[in-house]
Amino acid sequence: MPRPIQAFVHTDALRHNLTRTRAAAPDARVWAVVKANAYGHGIERVFEGLRAADGFALLDLDEAQRIRSLGWRGPVWLLEGVFEARDLELCSRLDLWHTVHCEEQVDMLSRHKTQVPHRIFLKMNSGMNRLGFTPTRFRSAWTRLNQLPQVDEISLVTHFSDADGSAGVAQQMAVFAQATDDLPGERTTCNSAALLRHAADEAVAADWVRPGIALYGSAPDFPEHTMAQWDLQPTLSLRSRLIATQDLQAGDSVGYGSAFTADAPMRMGVVACGYADGYPRHCPTGTPVLVDGVRTRTLGRVSMDMIAVDLTPCPQAGFGSEVTLWGKASQGAVLPIDEVAQAAGTVGYELMCAVSSRVGFTLD
Ligand SMILES: Cc1ncc(COP(=O)(O)O)c(C=O)c1O
């Protein structure tokens, strides 16, 4: 028997979240962002749920190849563009649209031999200061690209640094709009947070939107909004089982470092899940967890293969009881991944991406 821990990918929830994100910008086309192996879900596993998207956006050429192998003939976009000149051959062969964010990528493209010109997303650094041409250098990059026979249509892209917070997108949007005012081409600006929070604003609406995390059922601006408030559903559930129970007396402690001590008699369970499965070691006592669908809390330190949980709210639970670390329990109760991430001092993105290779995945 394998250890009882399993990750479940919920196809219907992916479909629902895609519909939900589309509704937030009904006139825009939707890139489903599936980088990092679809935020840890597995590209092949999310494909069915997201195939109603207008395109797939990702980073790795290997992932682009996998999307094509699934039979997807629509747009595929390399969000960071190419890393070296020979990547352009694969772009030609697989018809990949790609970002150009620096002069080196323009140079590579100018030397590339291709029969079919490439569809380009020219990226502006409007304030994030990661990738892209500054507003003052953007136009000359556009002019240079526009003169290359290797280039077909040029779309314009920028990425917001504060779409999830109080600073918002207005300043970057103004920079982008002003610097691209008279340039032709489609525009794309919105990640999940910008899409859900700002895309209703005419000035922000664009030809394409690029949601990632919202498709996977995590609120991009948690705790200001929850998954439920954005009408998103969990797409990844991490479930395991109790493999032991203990009756603690007042003064008994639990696990490494004796980080939890009972102040009264209580029952606790031991879950087959630890940091080697991708559950964050930084989760303190009190991190929410579901046992048989009933909300309770973790106790003490997370160890490599086990976690302790308080069975006080679920006295019926025993050996073999289902434990939902995040996501949806079999009987339907939901523990948002964002709550577990918050307890660990991180974000849902990191938890999804960190589920380890020893955890088996099941398509639900
Ligand atoms: C350029 C770009 N667009 C869109 C996204 C999707 O962002 P999110 O998952 O926050 O929706 C990302 C992710 O980091 C990105 O880098």
mmCIF file of C-alpha atoms and ligand atoms in Angstrom:
data_model
loop_
_atom_site.group_PDB
_atom_site.id
_atom_site.type_symbol
_atom_site.label_atom_id
_atom_site.label_comp_id
_atom_site.label_asym_id
_atom_site.label_seq_id
_atom_site.Cartn_x
_atom_site.Cartn_y
_atom_site.Cartn_z
ATOM 1 C CA MET A 1 0.000 0.000 0.000
ATOM 2 C CA PRO A 2 1.329 3.492 -0.811
ATOM 3 C CA ARG A 3 1.107 6.112 1.953
ATOM 4 C CA PRO A 4 -2.434 7.459 2.019
ATOM 5 C CA ILE A 5 -1.571 11.001 0.959
ATOM 6 C CA GLN A 6 -3.068 12.019 -2.409
ATOM 7 C CA ALA A 7 -3.528 15.221 -4.377
ATOM 8 C CA PHE A 8 -6.754 15.646 -6.329
ATOM 9 C CA VAL A 9 -7.163 17.954 -9.315
ATOM 10 C CA HIS A 10 -10.783 19.021 -9.816
ATOM 11 C CA THR A 11 -11.629 19.480 -13.478
ATOM 12 C CA ASP A 12 -15.068 20.989 -12.879
ATOM 13 C CA ALA A 13 -13.571 23.576 -10.540
ATOM 14 C CA LEU A 14 -11.027 24.576 -13.198
ATOM 15 C CA ARG A 15 -13.893 24.996 -15.661
ATOM 16 C CA HIS A 16 -15.860 27.040 -13.156
ATOM 17 C CA ASN A 17 -12.911 29.314 -12.351
ATOM 18 C CA LEU A 18 -12.193 29.882 -16.025
ATOM 19 C CA THR A 19 -15.813 30.905 -16.575
ATOM 20 C CA ARG A 20 -15.600 33.147 -13.541
ATOM 21 C CA THR A 21 -12.435 34.917 -14.735
ATOM 22 C CA ARG A 22 -13.879 35.304 -18.223
ATOM 23 C CA ALA A 23 -16.931 36.995 -16.749
ATOM 24 C CA ALA A 24 -14.690 39.584 -15.073
ATOM 25 C CA ALA A 25 -13.603 40.882 -18.501
ATOM 26 C CA PRO A 26 -16.235 39.622 -20.912
ATOM 27 C CA ASP A 27 -14.800 41.375 -23.953
ATOM 28 C CA ALA A 28 -11.264 40.107 -23.477
ATOM 29 C CA ARG A 29 -9.750 36.826 -24.555
ATOM 30 C CA VAL A 30 -8.259 34.712 -21.788
ATOM 31 C CA TRP A 31 -4.772 33.324 -21.528
ATOM 32 C CA ALA A 32 -4.807 30.478 -19.039
ATOM 33 C CA VAL A 33 -1.451 30.823 -17.308
ATOM 34 C CA VAL A 34 -0.070 27.310 -16.884
ATOM 35 C CA LYS A 35 3.544 28.041 -16.056
ATOM 36 C CA ALA A 36 5.314 26.039 -13.349
ATOM 37 C CA ASN A 37 3.532 22.919 -14.554
ATOM 38 C CA ALA A 38 0.160 24.611 -14.166
ATOM 39 C CA TYR A 39 1.002 25.940 -10.701
ATOM 40 C CA GLY A 40 1.953 22.462 -9.581
ATOM 41 C CA HIS A 41 -1.260 20.782 -10.802
ATOM 42 C CA GLY A 42 0.317 19.211 -13.904
ATOM 43 C CA ILE A 43 -0.303 20.626 -17.373
ATOM 44 C CA GLU A 44 -1.814 17.394 -18.618
ATOM 45 C CA ARG A 45 -4.172 17.283 -15.624
ATOM 46 C CA VAL A 46 -5.543 20.819 -16.051
ATOM 47 C CA PHE A 47 -5.818 20.725 -19.824
ATOM 48 C CA GLU A 48 -9.368 19.388 -19.969
ATOM 49 C CA GLY A 49 -10.656 21.883 -17.407
ATOM 50 C CA LEU A 50 -8.993 24.842 -19.105
ATOM 51 C CA ARG A 51 -9.328 23.946 -22.758
ATOM 52 C CA ALA A 52 -12.049 26.575 -23.229
ATOM 53 C CA ALA A 53 -9.350 29.237 -22.744
ATOM 54 C CA ASP A 54 -8.271 31.232 -25.791
ATOM 55 C CA GLY A 55 -4.610 30.426 -25.261
ATOM 56 C CA PHE A 56 -2.070 28.977 -22.842
ATOM 57 C CA ALA A 57 0.710 31.106 -21.380
ATOM 58 C CA LEU A 58 3.794 29.530 -19.835
ATOM 59 C CA LEU A 59 7.555 29.802 -19.558
ATOM 60 C CA ASP A 60 9.278 26.556 -20.450
ATOM 61 C CA LEU A 61 9.728 25.296 -23.971
ATOM 62 C CA ASP A 62 9.251 21.836 -22.594
ATOM 63 C CA GLU A 63 5.833 22.850 -21.264
ATOM 64 C CA ALA A 64 4.954 24.424 -24.626
ATOM 65 C CA GLN A 65 5.801 21.139 -26.298
ATOM 66 C CA ARG A 66 3.598 19.280 -23.844
ATOM 67 C CA ILE A 67 0.634 21.563 -24.615
ATOM 68 C CA ARG A 68 1.120 20.952 -28.320
ATOM 69 C CA SER A 69 1.373 17.200 -27.711
ATOM 70 C CA LEU A 70 -2.048 17.352 -26.076
ATOM 71 C CA GLY A 71 -3.384 18.462 -29.440
ATOM 72 C CA TRP A 72 -3.763 22.171 -28.623
ATOM 73 C CA ARG A 73 -3.490 24.120 -31.880
ATOM 74 C CA GLY A 74 -4.451 27.550 -30.517
ATOM 75 C CA PRO A 75 -2.126 30.262 -29.220
ATOM 76 C CA VAL A 76 0.726 29.374 -26.867
ATOM 77 C CA TRP A 77 2.727 32.235 -25.391
ATOM 78 C CA LEU A 78 6.175 32.122 -23.819
ATOM 79 C CA LEU A 79 5.791 34.770 -21.110
ATOM 80 C CA GLU A 80 9.528 35.369 -20.689
ATOM 81 C CA GLY A 81 10.355 34.870 -24.345
ATOM 82 C CA VAL A 82 13.371 32.879 -25.435
ATOM 83 C CA PHE A 83 16.451 32.249 -23.362
ATOM 84 C CA GLU A 84 18.828 31.504 -26.224
ATOM 85 C CA ALA A 85 18.828 31.789 -30.016
ATOM 86 C CA ARG A 86 18.048 28.168 -30.752
ATOM 87 C CA ASP A 87 14.795 28.439 -28.779
ATOM 88 C CA LEU A 88 13.519 30.466 -31.722
ATOM 89 C CA GLU A 89 13.653 27.368 -33.911
ATOM 90 C CA LEU A 90 11.168 25.684 -31.614
ATOM 91 C CA CYS A 91 9.028 28.837 -31.651
ATOM 92 C CA SER A 92 8.920 28.582 -35.430
ATOM 93 C CA ARG A 93 8.247 24.848 -35.398
ATOM 94 C CA LEU A 94 5.543 24.916 -32.710
ATOM 95 C CA ASP A 95 4.104 28.308 -33.665
ATOM 96 C CA LEU A 96 4.791 29.825 -30.240
ATOM 97 C CA TRP A 97 4.085 33.472 -29.583
ATOM 98 C CA HIS A 98 6.812 34.978 -27.468
ATOM 99 C CA THR A 99 7.613 37.970 -25.334
ATOM 100 C CA VAL A 100 10.464 40.277 -26.244
ATOM 101 C CA HIS A 101 11.580 42.164 -23.172
ATOM 102 C CA CYS A 102 15.208 43.123 -23.905
ATOM 103 C CA GLU A 103 17.545 44.104 -26.738
ATOM 104 C CA GLU A 104 19.283 40.716 -26.636
ATOM 105 C CA GLN A 105 16.026 39.041 -27.638
ATOM 106 C CA VAL A 106 15.583 41.498 -30.515
ATOM 107 C CA ASP A 107 19.155 40.687 -31.639
ATOM 108 C CA MET A 108 18.464 36.947 -31.567
ATOM 109 C CA LEU A 109 15.284 37.419 -33.544
ATOM 110 C CA SER A 110 17.028 39.558 -36.156
ATOM 111 C CA ARG A 111 19.425 36.673 -36.856
ATOM 112 C CA HIS A 112 16.756 33.964 -36.849
ATOM 113 C CA LYS A 113 15.949 32.263 -40.141
ATOM 114 C CA THR A 114 12.261 31.514 -40.418
ATOM 115 C CA GLN A 115 9.723 31.104 -43.196
ATOM 116 C CA VAL A 116 6.865 32.218 -40.990
ATOM 117 C CA PRO A 117 7.121 35.504 -39.076
ATOM 118 C CA HIS A 118 6.612 35.325 -35.320
ATOM 119 C CA ARG A 119 3.843 36.829 -33.236
ATOM 120 C CA ILE A 120 5.526 39.008 -30.603
ATOM 121 C CA PHE A 121 4.509 40.448 -27.230
ATOM 122 C CA LEU A 122 6.664 43.485 -26.610
ATOM 123 C CA LYS A 123 6.960 44.017 -22.886
ATOM 124 C CA MET A 124 7.115 47.336 -21.126
ATOM 125 C CA ASN A 125 8.600 47.856 -17.714
ATOM 126 C CA SER A 126 5.989 50.293 -16.415
ATOM 127 C CA GLY A 127 7.217 50.137 -12.826
ATOM 128 C CA MET A 128 7.632 46.498 -11.780
ATOM 129 C CA ASN A 129 11.331 46.652 -12.672
ATOM 130 C CA ARG A 130 11.654 42.997 -13.528
ATOM 131 C CA LEU A 131 11.354 42.486 -17.282
ATOM 132 C CA GLY A 132 10.686 44.921 -20.097
ATOM 133 C CA PHE A 133 11.773 48.059 -21.888
ATOM 134 C CA THR A 134 11.365 51.311 -20.003
ATOM 135 C CA PRO A 135 8.739 53.657 -21.432
ATOM 136 C CA THR A 136 11.442 55.792 -23.043
ATOM 137 C CA ARG A 137 13.088 52.827 -24.802
ATOM 138 C CA PHE A 138 9.856 51.049 -25.661
ATOM 139 C CA ARG A 139 9.119 52.909 -28.877
ATOM 140 C CA SER A 140 12.571 52.374 -30.382
ATOM 141 C CA ALA A 141 12.315 48.652 -29.535
ATOM 142 C CA TRP A 142 8.919 48.567 -31.238
ATOM 143 C CA THR A 143 10.308 50.342 -34.335
ATOM 144 C CA ARG A 144 13.241 47.974 -34.528
ATOM 145 C CA LEU A 145 11.029 44.924 -34.195
ATOM 146 C CA ASN A 146 8.521 46.268 -36.661
ATOM 147 C CA GLN A 147 11.229 46.446 -39.307
ATOM 148 C CA LEU A 148 12.260 42.811 -38.942
ATOM 149 C CA PRO A 149 10.975 40.360 -41.552
ATOM 150 C CA GLN A 150 10.938 37.742 -38.763
ATOM 151 C CA VAL A 151 8.153 39.629 -36.982
ATOM 152 C CA ASP A 152 4.449 39.436 -37.650
ATOM 153 C CA GLU A 153 2.030 41.252 -35.327
ATOM 154 C CA ILE A 154 3.371 43.009 -32.252
ATOM 155 C CA SER A 155 1.191 43.037 -29.152
ATOM 156 C CA LEU A 156 1.915 45.231 -26.154
ATOM 157 C CA VAL A 157 2.221 43.905 -22.626
ATOM 158 C CA THR A 158 2.991 45.088 -19.150
ATOM 159 C CA HIS A 159 2.745 43.494 -15.713
ATOM 160 C CA PHE A 160 1.483 45.129 -12.511
ATOM 161 C CA SER A 161 3.387 44.987 -9.247
ATOM 162 C CA ASP A 162 0.545 45.992 -6.881
ATOM 163 C CA ALA A 163 -2.694 44.820 -8.428
ATOM 164 C CA ASP A 164 -3.504 42.921 -5.222
ATOM 165 C CA GLY A 165 -2.988 45.829 -2.839
ATOM 166 C CA SER A 166 -3.905 49.396 -2.035
ATOM 167 C CA ALA A 167 -1.414 50.939 -4.484
ATOM 168 C CA GLY A 168 -3.425 49.385 -7.307
ATOM 169 C CA VAL A 169 -2.702 49.632 -11.012
ATOM 170 C CA ALA A 170 -3.565 53.234 -11.900
ATOM 171 C CA GLN A 171 -0.034 54.582 -11.991
ATOM 172 C CA GLN A 172 1.458 51.775 -14.063
ATOM 173 C CA MET A 173 -1.594 51.795 -16.302
ATOM 174 C CA ALA A 174 -1.132 55.510 -16.964
ATOM 175 C CA VAL A 175 2.550 54.995 -17.806
ATOM 176 C CA PHE A 176 1.721 52.144 -20.158
ATOM 177 C CA ALA A 177 -1.190 53.946 -21.822
ATOM 178 C CA GLN A 178 0.780 57.115 -22.377
ATOM 179 C CA ALA A 179 3.832 55.397 -23.836
ATOM 180 C CA THR A 180 1.783 53.195 -26.175
ATOM 181 C CA ASP A 181 -0.867 55.748 -27.060
ATOM 182 C CA ASP A 182 -0.399 55.772 -30.838
ATOM 183 C CA LEU A 183 1.085 52.298 -31.292
ATOM 184 C CA PRO A 184 -1.014 49.660 -33.008
ATOM 185 C CA GLY A 185 -1.405 46.164 -31.586
ATOM 186 C CA GLU A 186 -3.375 44.246 -29.007
ATOM 187 C CA ARG A 187 -2.859 44.995 -25.329
ATOM 188 C CA THR A 188 -2.597 42.701 -22.320
ATOM 189 C CA THR A 189 -2.076 43.896 -18.767
ATOM 190 C CA CYS A 190 -4.112 41.939 -16.219
ATOM 191 C CA ASN A 191 -3.050 39.054 -14.012
ATOM 192 C CA SER A 192 -5.677 37.559 -11.667
ATOM 193 C CA ALA A 193 -5.623 40.365 -9.126
ATOM 194 C CA ALA A 194 -5.876 43.080 -11.771
ATOM 195 C CA LEU A 195 -8.581 41.151 -13.561
ATOM 196 C CA LEU A 196 -10.794 40.606 -10.527
ATOM 197 C CA ARG A 197 -10.187 43.969 -8.883
ATOM 198 C CA HIS A 198 -9.669 46.415 -11.738
ATOM 199 C CA ALA A 199 -10.713 45.092 -15.134
ATOM 200 C CA ALA A 200 -14.198 46.572 -14.830
ATOM 201 C CA ASP A 201 -12.440 49.918 -15.245
ATOM 202 C CA GLU A 202 -12.464 50.897 -18.942
ATOM 203 C CA ALA A 203 -8.908 52.198 -18.728
ATOM 204 C CA VAL A 204 -7.595 48.829 -17.579
ATOM 205 C CA ALA A 205 -9.657 46.557 -19.805
ATOM 206 C CA ALA A 206 -7.551 45.072 -22.578
ATOM 207 C CA ASP A 207 -7.702 42.655 -25.500
ATOM 208 C CA TRP A 208 -6.345 39.738 -23.489
ATOM 209 C CA VAL A 209 -6.226 38.959 -19.762
ATOM 210 C CA ARG A 210 -3.752 36.577 -18.105
ATOM 211 C CA PRO A 211 -5.167 34.928 -14.999
ATOM 212 C CA GLY A 212 -3.125 32.282 -13.249
ATOM 213 C CA ILE A 213 -3.850 31.862 -9.552
ATOM 214 C CA ALA A 214 -7.582 32.595 -9.801
ATOM 215 C CA LEU A 215 -7.968 29.657 -12.192
ATOM 216 C CA TYR A 216 -6.550 27.465 -9.440
ATOM 217 C CA GLY A 217 -9.030 28.614 -6.812
ATOM 218 C CA SER A 218 -6.902 30.904 -4.707
ATOM 219 C CA ALA A 219 -7.876 34.514 -4.000
ATOM 220 C CA PRO A 220 -5.149 36.746 -5.433
ATOM 221 C CA ASP A 221 -5.726 39.325 -2.715
ATOM 222 C CA PHE A 222 -6.358 37.123 0.323
ATOM 223 C CA PRO A 223 -7.169 38.029 3.100
ATOM 224 C CA GLU A 224 -8.871 41.143 1.736
ATOM 225 C CA HIS A 225 -11.036 38.788 -0.284
ATOM 226 C CA THR A 226 -11.497 35.064 0.113
ATOM 227 C CA MET A 227 -11.820 32.452 -2.585
ATOM 228 C CA ALA A 228 -15.548 32.242 -1.813
ATOM 229 C CA GLN A 229 -16.018 36.001 -2.088
ATOM 230 C CA TRP A 230 -14.517 35.858 -5.592
ATOM 231 C CA ASP A 231 -16.725 32.841 -6.327
ATOM 232 C CA LEU A 232 -13.715 30.603 -7.004
ATOM 233 C CA GLN A 233 -13.526 26.891 -6.275
ATOM 234 C CA PRO A 234 -10.521 24.865 -5.086
ATOM 235 C CA THR A 235 -8.847 22.969 -7.919
ATOM 236 C CA LEU A 236 -6.218 21.134 -5.885
ATOM 237 C CA SER A 237 -7.028 19.176 -2.735
ATOM 238 C CA LEU A 238 -4.351 17.575 -0.611
ATOM 239 C CA ARG A 239 -5.835 14.718 1.386
ATOM 240 C CA SER A 240 -4.424 12.027 3.614
ATOM 241 C CA ARG A 241 -5.533 9.850 6.521
ATOM 242 C CA LEU A 242 -4.965 9.410 10.231
ATOM 243 C CA ILE A 243 -2.435 6.662 10.835
ATOM 244 C CA ALA A 244 -2.558 6.811 14.652
ATOM 245 C CA THR A 245 -4.310 8.478 17.573
ATOM 246 C CA GLN A 246 -3.016 9.388 21.033
ATOM 247 C CA ASP A 247 -4.762 10.290 24.269
ATOM 248 C CA LEU A 248 -2.859 13.125 25.863
ATOM 249 C CA GLN A 249 -2.932 14.065 29.527
ATOM 250 C CA ALA A 250 -2.435 17.607 30.814
ATOM 251 C CA GLY A 251 1.275 18.364 30.506
ATOM 252 C CA ASP A 252 1.938 15.871 27.676
ATOM 253 C CA SER A 253 3.743 17.415 24.737
ATOM 254 C CA VAL A 254 3.664 16.573 21.052
ATOM 255 C CA GLY A 255 6.384 16.061 18.463
ATOM 256 C CA TYR A 256 9.848 17.538 17.937
ATOM 257 C CA GLY A 257 10.834 20.315 20.278
ATOM 258 C CA SER A 258 7.727 19.572 22.386
ATOM 259 C CA ALA A 259 6.254 22.611 20.661
ATOM 260 C CA PHE A 260 2.715 21.869 21.864
ATOM 261 C CA THR A 261 1.754 20.901 25.411
ATOM 262 C CA ALA A 262 -1.771 19.826 26.341
ATOM 263 C CA ASP A 263 -3.275 21.794 29.200
ATOM 264 C CA ALA A 264 -6.067 19.247 29.696
ATOM 265 C CA PRO A 265 -6.750 15.665 28.591
ATOM 266 C CA MET A 266 -7.385 15.531 24.826
ATOM 267 C CA ARG A 267 -7.319 13.196 21.824
ATOM 268 C CA MET A 268 -5.021 13.841 18.949
ATOM 269 C CA GLY A 269 -4.460 12.184 15.593
ATOM 270 C CA VAL A 270 -1.331 11.632 13.533
ATOM 271 C CA VAL A 271 -1.646 12.395 9.816
ATOM 272 C CA ALA A 272 0.433 10.821 7.054
ATOM 273 C CA CYS A 273 1.630 14.148 5.697
ATOM 274 C CA GLY A 274 4.765 16.133 6.368
ATOM 275 C CA TYR A 275 7.097 18.651 4.848
ATOM 276 C CA ALA A 276 8.527 16.005 2.527
ATOM 277 C CA ASP A 277 5.084 15.970 0.888
ATOM 278 C CA GLY A 278 5.173 19.730 0.414
ATOM 279 C CA TYR A 279 3.167 20.683 3.486
ATOM 280 C CA PRO A 280 4.888 23.796 4.864
ATOM 281 C CA ARG A 281 7.084 23.163 7.870
ATOM 282 C CA HIS A 282 6.418 26.721 9.033
ATOM 283 C CA CYS A 283 2.760 25.998 9.829
ATOM 284 C CA PRO A 284 2.421 26.580 13.578
ATOM 285 C CA THR A 285 0.055 24.985 16.078
ATOM 286 C CA GLY A 286 -3.430 26.127 15.158
ATOM 287 C CA THR A 287 -3.113 25.839 11.380
ATOM 288 C CA PRO A 288 -6.562 24.826 10.091
ATOM 289 C CA VAL A 289 -7.133 21.304 8.815
ATOM 290 C CA LEU A 290 -10.242 19.163 8.163
ATOM 291 C CA VAL A 291 -10.691 15.724 9.728
ATOM 292 C CA ASP A 292 -13.648 13.853 8.228
ATOM 293 C CA GLY A 293 -14.642 17.243 6.857
ATOM 294 C CA VAL A 294 -14.674 18.845 10.325
ATOM 295 C CA ARG A 295 -12.474 21.855 10.856
ATOM 296 C CA THR A 296 -9.794 21.481 13.520
ATOM 297 C CA ARG A 297 -6.149 22.501 14.005
ATOM 298 C CA THR A 298 -2.628 21.174 13.821
ATOM 299 C CA LEU A 299 -0.598 20.629 16.988
ATOM 300 C CA GLY A 300 3.135 21.152 17.384
ATOM 301 C CA ARG A 301 5.798 21.016 14.696
ATOM 302 C CA VAL A 302 5.340 19.629 11.230
ATOM 303 C CA SER A 303 7.801 16.794 10.765
ATOM 304 C CA MET A 304 9.065 15.186 7.570
ATOM 305 C CA ASP A 305 6.282 12.613 7.251
ATOM 306 C CA MET A 306 3.727 13.415 9.951
ATOM 307 C CA ILE A 307 1.565 16.130 11.474
ATOM 308 C CA ALA A 308 -0.453 15.986 14.670
ATOM 309 C CA VAL A 309 -4.041 17.257 14.746
ATOM 310 C CA ASP A 310 -6.503 18.029 17.506
ATOM 311 C CA LEU A 311 -9.442 15.576 17.474
ATOM 312 C CA THR A 312 -11.513 17.470 20.055
ATOM 313 C CA PRO A 313 -14.071 18.761 17.484
ATOM 314 C CA CYS A 314 -14.318 15.334 15.810
ATOM 315 C CA PRO A 315 -14.540 12.657 18.541
ATOM 316 C CA GLN A 316 -15.652 9.984 16.037
ATOM 317 C CA ALA A 317 -12.391 10.261 14.082
ATOM 318 C CA GLY A 318 -9.924 7.406 14.302
ATOM 319 C CA PHE A 319 -7.411 5.366 12.360
ATOM 320 C CA GLY A 320 -8.086 5.833 8.620
ATOM 321 C CA SER A 321 -10.189 8.993 8.952
ATOM 322 C CA GLU A 322 -9.806 11.338 6.023
ATOM 323 C CA VAL A 323 -7.730 14.456 6.585
ATOM 324 C CA THR A 324 -7.884 17.387 4.180
ATOM 325 C CA LEU A 325 -4.780 19.526 4.401
ATOM 326 C CA TRP A 326 -6.299 22.044 1.974
ATOM 327 C CA GLY A 327 -8.950 22.063 -0.700
ATOM 328 C CA LYS A 328 -12.135 20.011 -0.694
ATOM 329 C CA ALA A 329 -12.896 17.065 1.581
ATOM 330 C CA SER A 330 -14.652 14.049 0.001
ATOM 331 C CA GLN A 331 -17.923 15.077 1.590
ATOM 332 C CA GLY A 332 -17.615 18.632 0.252
ATOM 333 C CA ALA A 333 -16.319 20.791 3.125
ATOM 334 C CA VAL A 334 -13.696 23.263 1.894
ATOM 335 C CA LEU A 335 -10.506 24.527 3.505
ATOM 336 C CA PRO A 336 -9.093 27.304 1.299
ATOM 337 C CA ILE A 337 -5.427 26.859 0.485
ATOM 338 C CA ASP A 338 -5.008 30.558 1.279
ATOM 339 C CA GLU A 339 -5.719 29.960 4.975
ATOM 340 C CA VAL A 340 -3.006 27.322 5.247
ATOM 341 C CA ALA A 341 -0.607 29.499 3.273
ATOM 342 C CA GLN A 342 -1.292 32.433 5.557
ATOM 343 C CA ALA A 343 -0.542 30.308 8.624
ATOM 344 C CA ALA A 344 2.794 29.395 7.036
ATOM 345 C CA GLY A 345 3.551 33.023 6.179
ATOM 346 C CA THR A 346 3.321 32.425 2.455
ATOM 347 C CA VAL A 347 0.828 32.407 -0.418
ATOM 348 C CA GLY A 348 -1.300 29.740 -2.069
ATOM 349 C CA TYR A 349 0.943 29.867 -5.142
ATOM 350 C CA GLU A 350 3.879 28.457 -3.205
ATOM 351 C CA LEU A 351 1.910 25.620 -1.628
ATOM 352 C CA MET A 352 0.491 24.489 -4.970
ATOM 353 C CA CYS A 353 3.892 24.510 -6.600
ATOM 354 C CA ALA A 354 5.528 22.666 -3.718
ATOM 355 C CA VAL A 355 3.488 19.443 -3.574
ATOM 356 C CA SER A 356 6.297 16.928 -3.783
ATOM 357 C CA SER A 357 6.900 14.187 -6.301
ATOM 358 C CA ARG A 358 6.178 11.433 -3.765
ATOM 359 C CA VAL A 359 2.533 12.519 -3.631
ATOM 360 C CA GLY A 360 0.315 10.697 -6.117
ATOM 361 C CA PHE A 361 -2.120 12.795 -8.159
ATOM 362 C CA THR A 362 -5.656 11.789 -9.068
ATOM 363 C CA LEU A 363 -7.848 13.532 -11.609
ATOM 364 C CA ASP A 364 -11.255 14.175 -10.130
HETATM 365 C C1 LIG B 1 3.561 38.030 -16.982
HETATM 366 C C2 LIG B 1 2.584 37.303 -16.118
HETATM 367 N N1 LIG B 1 1.288 37.351 -16.429
HETATM 368 C C3 LIG B 1 0.353 36.724 -15.701
HETATM 369 C C4 LIG B 1 0.708 36.008 -14.574
HETATM 370 C C5 LIG B 1 -0.370 35.330 -13.753
HETATM 371 O O1 LIG B 1 -0.392 35.887 -12.483
HETATM 372 P P1 LIG B 1 -1.446 35.392 -11.380
HETATM 373 O O2 LIG B 1 -1.135 33.972 -11.118
HETATM 374 O O3 LIG B 1 -1.173 36.262 -10.213
HETATM 375 O O4 LIG B 1 -2.785 35.580 -11.988
HETATM 376 C C6 LIG B 1 2.049 35.941 -14.207
HETATM 377 C C7 LIG B 1 2.435 35.215 -12.999
HETATM 378 O O5 LIG B 1 3.307 35.544 -12.273
HETATM 379 C C8 LIG B 1 3.015 36.609 -14.998
HETATM 380 O O6 LIG B 1 4.302 36.565 -14.682
#
